Amino acid sequence: MADKKNIEPAIVGAEQLAKEFKEHSVAEFFKKNKQMLGLYGKVRTLTTVIHEYVTNSLDACEEANILPEIEVKIEELGTEYYEITAKDNGPGLTKETVGKALGQLLAGTKFHRMIQSRGQQGIGSAGCTMLSQSTTGKPTKIITGTGKGKPISLELTIDPKHNAPKIANLKEIDKNFRGLAVRAKFKGVLYRDSEQGPLEYLRRTAIANPHAQIKFTDPTGQKFLFKKSAAKVPKPPIAVRPHPKGATVDEMVSLSKYTSARSVNSFLRNDFDRMGQKSLEAVTKKVSFDMKKDPKQLRWDEAEEIVKAFKEVDFIAPSSDALRPIGEERITKSLQNIVDPEFLHVMTRKPQVYKGGFPFQVEVAIAYGGKSGRTVAGPTGQEKRLEVMRFANRSPLLFDTGNCAITKAVHSIDWKRYDIKDIDHAPVTVLINFISVYIPYTGAGKQAIADEDEVIEEIRLALMQTGRKAGRYISGKRREAERLMKREIFYKYIPEIVGALNQITNDSKETLDKKLRKMVLTKLKLDDAKEAEEEEAKNGNENGKAKEEKPKKEEKSKKEVKKPTKEKKKVKGEKNAKAKK
Ligand SMILES: Nc1ncnc2c1ncn2[C@@H]1O[C@H](COP(=O)(O)OP(=O)(O)OP(=O)(O)O)[C@@H](O)[C@H]1O
Ligand SMILES: [Mg+2]
């Protein structure tokens, strides 16, 4: 018989539990919960590491007004064992900050600022240092040059217990180098040239960042170069203050403890966006305490009163000056460069606001034909499928697709209305870039955007506008194909009709042939016009949840590019030849 003591759990008292009581650092937490940083799955982990290094390089270069030149190299060291080198020409990190930047979780220059950047948490690169260390036992090697003094090289690890960086072998090097180079080894990861692999990640990064040059060497030694197609750095991002409509009580209390203001009045005026004298007076009237009091003494219930008053008072909409869209021209160039489509329509919408306080902006492009769409192996050989390129602040989002507001918006559109009968099987690339000073990611892995109503609605509107344009082109193409087919059928019978008519009328065969061909072309043209009219009428009758913009406004958009198709060229050629005759 089994010993009863071994089966029954021991009853533990509070005193015994107290002995087990321990504090943990955030580094220990994330070491145990790597999946929260997107560091799970062999392929995903490798791509995420590249993503962390590359987003940091782009952010740093943009802030320093430098045209980014980034190099990424992946070497295979063994089974599921790789070394990654990522190098940029950015501002670099000083001797004092380099350790904390890459070796301490929740430390950085972005978390505390409302600024449009790719990173926002202060975990990305330190998470990579920790992953490297915990899978290989090896340090991350770093070279940093700031342009002042000699560059330094060092080896970095993290002390997880204290979430603190540990630097070894720090030395100055006799090289002329400005920027940051990181080299780290990882085990339990896998390189794949797939839709979620590093190469695709970098291809998309290049599309959304046409001012960046990206070089990539894959584990087989194959080299890829994504050249820049824009020669200017986007305007450096600027930090904005929180808008009152987006403020929470918790945020109000935290901010009040760090402000340099001496009264609640001046705290609100200094630390919040759009806090004019009139709005401040209106808030003062609504609260029960003295607004001249020291903000450091602000109580939770008083902060609640302020936030309640904010909801009731009118404020000017948040300023959108801090938003940095890619821009229609740059997206156009970029997609022409990389996707080389037959038809392209690009649109950067006006800034909007979500949750009352966070400005955001949506950019959408639809590309058709050329290299648009994903190529997959199907039953009839290589087939094209819809490709949705999601971006948040110009960073590609490759994972958590189904959970993302962008995907939800794409699938909520009835594409048939735009004559795109089977969008999933169309040679179409849809690019959506969502930008904001605060992206509502669904998790710390930053791969999906939360489906806030305002966000989904705005993306839908942008998709509808561009979808309508693409639809017109696609239906035009279909009509043209049908017309060419009909023309061939009619032409087939012309010699026979010519023969018969010649016998009846005695007119020359050449004249009859010419007249009949002209009749066919005129008739087909009429068919086409009729169909276009019907199409217009159909589009005009649509009613969606998000109403479409007036067509007039759409016509104004210039960022539409059409390449003459082979068939069109042929028809034109024929017309010209006939005209010459
Ligand atoms: N290549 C780089 N050049 C200059 N500074 C860098 C570079 N990489 C990282 N940093 C600095 O290190 C800090 C920490 O980077 P980390 O990736 O850990 O966090 P983050 O980018 O702020 O936010 P997130 O966790 O969302 O990526 C950054 O905020 C930045 O100040
Ligand atoms: Mg980062």
mmCIF file of C-alpha atoms in Angstrom, residues 84-318:
data_model
loop_
_atom_site.group_PDB
_atom_site.id
_atom_site.type_symbol
_atom_site.label_atom_id
_atom_site.label_comp_id
_atom_site.label_asym_id
_atom_site.label_seq_id
_atom_site.Cartn_x
_atom_site.Cartn_y
_atom_site.Cartn_z
ATOM 1 C CA ILE A 84 23.142 37.153 -36.569
ATOM 2 C CA THR A 85 25.033 40.322 -37.355
ATOM 3 C CA ALA A 86 23.126 43.595 -37.698
ATOM 4 C CA LYS A 87 24.937 46.815 -38.491
ATOM 5 C CA ASP A 88 23.780 50.382 -39.078
ATOM 6 C CA ASN A 89 25.275 53.796 -39.817
ATOM 7 C CA GLY A 90 23.174 55.555 -37.171
ATOM 8 C CA PRO A 91 24.176 57.753 -34.250
ATOM 9 C CA GLY A 92 25.508 54.811 -32.211
ATOM 10 C CA LEU A 93 25.307 54.554 -28.432
ATOM 11 C CA THR A 94 27.611 56.073 -25.863
ATOM 12 C CA LYS A 95 29.762 54.017 -23.480
ATOM 13 C CA GLU A 96 27.347 54.997 -20.707
ATOM 14 C CA THR A 97 24.108 54.005 -22.434
ATOM 15 C CA VAL A 98 25.070 51.010 -24.572
ATOM 16 C CA GLY A 99 24.830 48.537 -21.671
ATOM 17 C CA LYS A 100 21.400 49.667 -20.537
ATOM 18 C CA ALA A 101 20.060 50.037 -24.081
ATOM 19 C CA LEU A 102 20.826 46.449 -25.084
ATOM 20 C CA GLY A 103 21.204 44.785 -21.703
ATOM 21 C CA GLN A 104 18.355 46.013 -19.529
ATOM 22 C CA LEU A 105 14.695 45.322 -20.138
ATOM 23 C CA LEU A 106 12.296 48.255 -20.067
ATOM 24 C CA ALA A 107 15.010 50.826 -20.670
ATOM 25 C CA GLY A 108 15.259 53.096 -23.684
ATOM 26 C CA THR A 109 14.443 56.425 -25.260
ATOM 27 C CA LYS A 110 10.922 55.690 -26.496
ATOM 28 C CA PHE A 111 8.584 54.333 -23.792
ATOM 29 C CA HIS A 112 8.184 57.629 -21.941
ATOM 30 C CA ARG A 113 7.698 59.764 -25.052
ATOM 31 C CA MET A 114 4.626 59.993 -27.295
ATOM 32 C CA ILE A 115 6.634 59.728 -30.473
ATOM 33 C CA GLN A 116 6.027 57.910 -33.734
ATOM 34 C CA SER A 117 8.674 55.228 -33.636
ATOM 35 C CA ARG A 118 8.875 51.568 -34.475
ATOM 36 C CA GLY A 119 9.915 50.616 -30.969
ATOM 37 C CA GLN A 120 7.930 51.785 -27.993
ATOM 38 C CA GLN A 121 8.592 49.542 -25.022
ATOM 39 C CA GLY A 122 12.306 49.339 -24.285
ATOM 40 C CA ILE A 123 12.386 45.539 -24.398
ATOM 41 C CA GLY A 124 13.247 44.564 -27.985
ATOM 42 C CA SER A 125 17.020 44.440 -28.170
ATOM 43 C CA ALA A 126 17.573 43.536 -24.521
ATOM 44 C CA GLY A 127 15.141 40.644 -25.099
ATOM 45 C CA CYS A 128 17.455 39.471 -27.917
ATOM 46 C CA THR A 129 20.548 39.736 -25.684
ATOM 47 C CA MET A 130 18.757 37.640 -23.100
ATOM 48 C CA LEU A 131 17.576 35.060 -25.646
ATOM 49 C CA SER A 132 21.086 34.663 -27.039
ATOM 50 C CA GLN A 133 22.531 34.240 -23.573
ATOM 51 C CA SER A 134 19.850 31.796 -22.430
ATOM 52 C CA THR A 135 20.085 29.575 -25.533
ATOM 53 C CA THR A 136 23.876 29.566 -26.095
ATOM 54 C CA GLY A 137 25.462 30.833 -22.862
ATOM 55 C CA LYS A 138 27.345 33.366 -24.979
ATOM 56 C CA PRO A 139 27.504 37.177 -24.776
ATOM 57 C CA THR A 140 26.298 39.591 -27.450
ATOM 58 C CA LYS A 141 29.203 41.354 -29.159
ATOM 59 C CA ILE A 142 28.738 45.043 -29.838
ATOM 60 C CA ILE A 143 30.668 47.767 -31.631
ATOM 61 C CA THR A 144 29.450 51.312 -31.273
ATOM 62 C CA GLY A 145 30.788 54.558 -32.706
ATOM 63 C CA THR A 146 29.242 57.929 -32.016
ATOM 64 C CA GLY A 147 31.514 60.028 -34.196
ATOM 65 C CA LYS A 148 33.169 61.422 -31.069
ATOM 66 C CA GLY A 149 36.330 59.643 -29.948
ATOM 67 C CA LYS A 150 37.223 56.114 -30.958
ATOM 68 C CA PRO A 151 34.537 53.450 -31.427
ATOM 69 C CA ILE A 152 34.346 50.843 -28.675
ATOM 70 C CA SER A 153 33.757 47.125 -28.715
ATOM 71 C CA LEU A 154 32.343 45.150 -25.828
ATOM 72 C CA GLU A 155 30.652 41.934 -24.828
ATOM 73 C CA LEU A 156 27.300 42.154 -23.135
ATOM 74 C CA THR A 157 25.206 39.851 -20.989
ATOM 75 C CA ILE A 158 22.288 40.482 -18.648
ATOM 76 C CA ASP A 159 22.135 39.675 -14.972
ATOM 77 C CA PRO A 160 18.527 38.493 -14.988
ATOM 78 C CA LYS A 161 18.155 38.619 -11.225
ATOM 79 C CA HIS A 162 18.750 42.350 -11.173
ATOM 80 C CA ASN A 163 17.755 43.144 -14.776
ATOM 81 C CA ALA A 164 21.158 44.768 -15.108
ATOM 82 C CA PRO A 165 23.711 44.804 -17.941
ATOM 83 C CA LYS A 166 27.123 43.152 -17.501
ATOM 84 C CA ILE A 167 29.859 44.462 -19.757
ATOM 85 C CA ALA A 168 33.113 42.607 -20.440
ATOM 86 C CA ASN A 169 36.167 43.163 -22.686
ATOM 87 C CA LEU A 170 35.389 46.794 -23.306
ATOM 88 C CA LYS A 171 38.051 48.340 -25.491
ATOM 89 C CA GLU A 172 38.594 51.145 -27.953
ATOM 90 C CA ILE A 173 39.158 50.097 -31.531
ATOM 91 C CA ASP A 174 41.252 51.682 -34.245
ATOM 92 C CA LYS A 175 38.558 51.771 -36.873
ATOM 93 C CA ASN A 176 36.615 54.544 -38.394
ATOM 94 C CA PHE A 177 33.065 53.505 -37.554
ATOM 95 C CA ARG A 178 29.887 55.354 -36.748
ATOM 96 C CA GLY A 179 26.743 53.474 -35.872
ATOM 97 C CA LEU A 180 25.928 50.279 -34.066
ATOM 98 C CA ALA A 181 26.929 46.717 -34.926
ATOM 99 C CA VAL A 182 25.515 43.811 -32.962
ATOM 100 C CA ARG A 183 26.529 40.155 -33.286
ATOM 101 C CA ALA A 184 24.725 37.441 -31.343
ATOM 102 C CA LYS A 185 24.283 33.672 -31.489
ATOM 103 C CA PHE A 186 20.959 31.886 -31.086
ATOM 104 C CA LYS A 187 20.004 28.227 -30.691
ATOM 105 C CA GLY A 188 16.605 26.633 -31.238
ATOM 106 C CA VAL A 189 15.838 28.915 -34.183
ATOM 107 C CA LEU A 190 15.450 28.220 -37.893
ATOM 108 C CA TYR A 191 16.041 30.162 -41.101
ATOM 109 C CA ARG A 192 13.392 29.771 -43.785
ATOM 110 C CA ASP A 193 12.957 31.648 -47.026
ATOM 111 C CA SER A 194 9.203 31.838 -46.420
ATOM 112 C CA GLU A 195 6.433 34.404 -46.094
ATOM 113 C CA GLN A 196 7.373 34.813 -42.455
ATOM 114 C CA GLY A 197 11.117 34.567 -42.884
ATOM 115 C CA PRO A 198 13.768 37.295 -42.545
ATOM 116 C CA LEU A 199 14.098 37.898 -46.304
ATOM 117 C CA GLU A 200 10.401 38.685 -46.707
ATOM 118 C CA TYR A 201 10.586 40.820 -43.557
ATOM 119 C CA LEU A 202 13.417 42.863 -45.057
ATOM 120 C CA ARG A 203 11.720 43.109 -48.464
ATOM 121 C CA ARG A 204 8.673 44.635 -46.787
ATOM 122 C CA THR A 205 10.820 46.881 -44.609
ATOM 123 C CA ALA A 206 12.419 48.193 -47.806
ATOM 124 C CA ILE A 207 8.990 48.869 -49.333
ATOM 125 C CA ALA A 208 7.817 50.930 -46.349
ATOM 126 C CA ASN A 209 11.175 52.656 -45.910
ATOM 127 C CA PRO A 210 12.251 53.698 -49.376
ATOM 128 C CA HIS A 211 14.876 56.003 -47.876
ATOM 129 C CA ALA A 212 16.752 53.024 -46.410
ATOM 130 C CA GLN A 213 19.333 50.806 -48.039
ATOM 131 C CA ILE A 214 19.272 47.252 -46.780
ATOM 132 C CA LYS A 215 21.851 44.574 -47.513
ATOM 133 C CA PHE A 216 21.172 41.010 -46.535
ATOM 134 C CA THR A 217 23.274 37.853 -46.618
ATOM 135 C CA ASP A 218 21.336 34.633 -46.050
ATOM 136 C CA PRO A 219 22.808 31.479 -44.474
ATOM 137 C CA THR A 220 23.784 30.089 -47.904
ATOM 138 C CA GLY A 221 25.861 33.195 -48.562
ATOM 139 C CA GLN A 222 23.409 34.622 -51.110
ATOM 140 C CA LYS A 223 23.410 38.398 -51.055
ATOM 141 C CA PHE A 224 20.404 40.692 -51.496
ATOM 142 C CA LEU A 225 20.400 44.433 -51.897
ATOM 143 C CA PHE A 226 17.332 46.607 -51.413
ATOM 144 C CA LYS A 227 18.357 49.934 -52.852
ATOM 145 C CA LYS A 228 16.843 53.161 -51.641
ATOM 146 C CA SER A 229 14.343 54.781 -53.976
ATOM 147 C CA ALA A 230 14.053 58.033 -52.001
ATOM 148 C CA ALA A 231 17.037 60.234 -51.294
ATOM 149 C CA LYS A 232 15.653 62.209 -48.356
ATOM 150 C CA VAL A 233 15.278 61.147 -44.719
ATOM 151 C CA PRO A 234 11.683 61.578 -43.544
ATOM 152 C CA LYS A 235 11.232 64.521 -41.170
ATOM 153 C CA PRO A 236 12.569 63.425 -37.761
ATOM 154 C CA PRO A 237 9.729 62.327 -35.481
ATOM 155 C CA ILE A 238 8.679 64.699 -32.716
ATOM 156 C CA ALA A 239 7.249 63.877 -29.323
ATOM 157 C CA VAL A 240 3.727 65.081 -28.533
ATOM 158 C CA ARG A 241 2.036 65.615 -25.202
ATOM 159 C CA PRO A 242 -0.978 63.472 -24.291
ATOM 160 C CA HIS A 243 -4.331 64.873 -25.400
ATOM 161 C CA PRO A 244 -6.848 65.389 -22.548
ATOM 162 C CA LYS A 245 -9.481 63.221 -24.236
ATOM 163 C CA GLY A 246 -7.180 60.209 -24.132
ATOM 164 C CA ALA A 247 -6.036 60.743 -20.523
ATOM 165 C CA THR A 248 -6.616 58.121 -17.839
ATOM 166 C CA VAL A 249 -6.685 58.685 -14.073
ATOM 167 C CA ASP A 250 -3.663 56.473 -13.604
ATOM 168 C CA GLU A 251 -1.655 58.404 -16.185
ATOM 169 C CA MET A 252 -2.748 61.719 -14.631
ATOM 170 C CA VAL A 253 -1.558 60.623 -11.182
ATOM 171 C CA SER A 254 1.783 59.324 -12.525
ATOM 172 C CA LEU A 255 2.465 62.453 -14.572
ATOM 173 C CA SER A 256 1.599 64.695 -11.625
ATOM 174 C CA LYS A 257 4.359 63.116 -9.548
ATOM 175 C CA TYR A 258 7.103 63.954 -12.071
ATOM 176 C CA THR A 259 5.996 67.344 -13.326
ATOM 177 C CA SER A 260 8.123 70.415 -12.707
ATOM 178 C CA ALA A 261 4.953 72.562 -12.504
ATOM 179 C CA ARG A 262 4.100 74.154 -9.150
ATOM 180 C CA SER A 263 0.283 74.113 -9.453
ATOM 181 C CA VAL A 264 -2.247 71.705 -10.940
ATOM 182 C CA ASN A 265 -3.238 74.534 -13.295
ATOM 183 C CA SER A 266 0.207 74.848 -14.809
ATOM 184 C CA PHE A 267 0.691 71.066 -14.716
ATOM 185 C CA LEU A 268 -2.344 70.623 -16.982
ATOM 186 C CA ARG A 269 -1.237 73.465 -19.243
ATOM 187 C CA ASN A 270 2.382 72.229 -19.555
ATOM 188 C CA ASP A 271 1.906 68.482 -19.679
ATOM 189 C CA PHE A 272 -1.164 68.129 -21.913
ATOM 190 C CA ASP A 273 -1.745 68.946 -25.568
ATOM 191 C CA ARG A 274 -4.379 71.542 -26.596
ATOM 192 C CA MET A 275 -4.904 72.853 -23.028
ATOM 193 C CA GLY A 276 -5.839 76.445 -23.846
ATOM 194 C CA GLN A 277 -6.917 79.054 -21.299
ATOM 195 C CA LYS A 278 -10.626 78.601 -22.110
ATOM 196 C CA SER A 279 -10.538 74.820 -21.705
ATOM 197 C CA LEU A 280 -8.575 75.175 -18.486
ATOM 198 C CA GLU A 281 -11.154 77.584 -17.060
ATOM 199 C CA ALA A 282 -13.939 75.174 -18.017
ATOM 200 C CA VAL A 283 -12.133 72.313 -16.224
ATOM 201 C CA THR A 284 -11.495 74.504 -13.150
ATOM 202 C CA LYS A 285 -15.236 75.224 -12.886
ATOM 203 C CA LYS A 286 -16.075 71.537 -12.914
ATOM 204 C CA VAL A 287 -13.712 70.321 -10.158
ATOM 205 C CA SER A 288 -14.306 70.647 -6.412
ATOM 206 C CA PHE A 289 -10.724 71.337 -5.243
ATOM 207 C CA ASP A 290 -8.286 74.229 -5.555
ATOM 208 C CA MET A 291 -6.412 73.990 -8.853
ATOM 209 C CA LYS A 292 -3.595 76.042 -7.380
ATOM 210 C CA LYS A 293 -2.541 73.140 -5.198
ATOM 211 C CA ASP A 294 0.814 71.391 -5.626
ATOM 212 C CA PRO A 295 0.369 68.697 -8.341
ATOM 213 C CA LYS A 296 2.551 66.318 -6.315
ATOM 214 C CA GLN A 297 -0.236 66.332 -3.726
ATOM 215 C CA LEU A 298 -2.919 65.469 -6.305
ATOM 216 C CA ARG A 299 -5.079 62.642 -4.925
ATOM 217 C CA TRP A 300 -6.601 59.795 -6.963
ATOM 218 C CA ASP A 301 -10.192 61.086 -6.483
ATOM 219 C CA GLU A 302 -9.095 64.579 -7.590
ATOM 220 C CA ALA A 303 -7.438 63.134 -10.696
ATOM 221 C CA GLU A 304 -10.726 61.311 -11.346
ATOM 222 C CA GLU A 305 -12.554 64.642 -11.231
ATOM 223 C CA ILE A 306 -10.147 66.138 -13.758
ATOM 224 C CA VAL A 307 -10.464 63.205 -16.162
ATOM 225 C CA LYS A 308 -14.279 63.383 -15.847
ATOM 226 C CA ALA A 309 -14.140 67.116 -16.608
ATOM 227 C CA PHE A 310 -11.901 66.435 -19.636
ATOM 228 C CA LYS A 311 -14.656 64.226 -21.059
ATOM 229 C CA GLU A 312 -17.209 67.027 -20.733
ATOM 230 C CA VAL A 313 -15.129 69.951 -21.998
ATOM 231 C CA ASP A 314 -14.415 70.709 -25.672
ATOM 232 C CA PHE A 315 -10.810 70.583 -26.846
ATOM 233 C CA ILE A 316 -9.255 71.145 -30.236
ATOM 234 C CA ALA A 317 -8.505 67.764 -31.860
ATOM 235 C CA PRO A 318 -5.031 66.397 -31.104
#
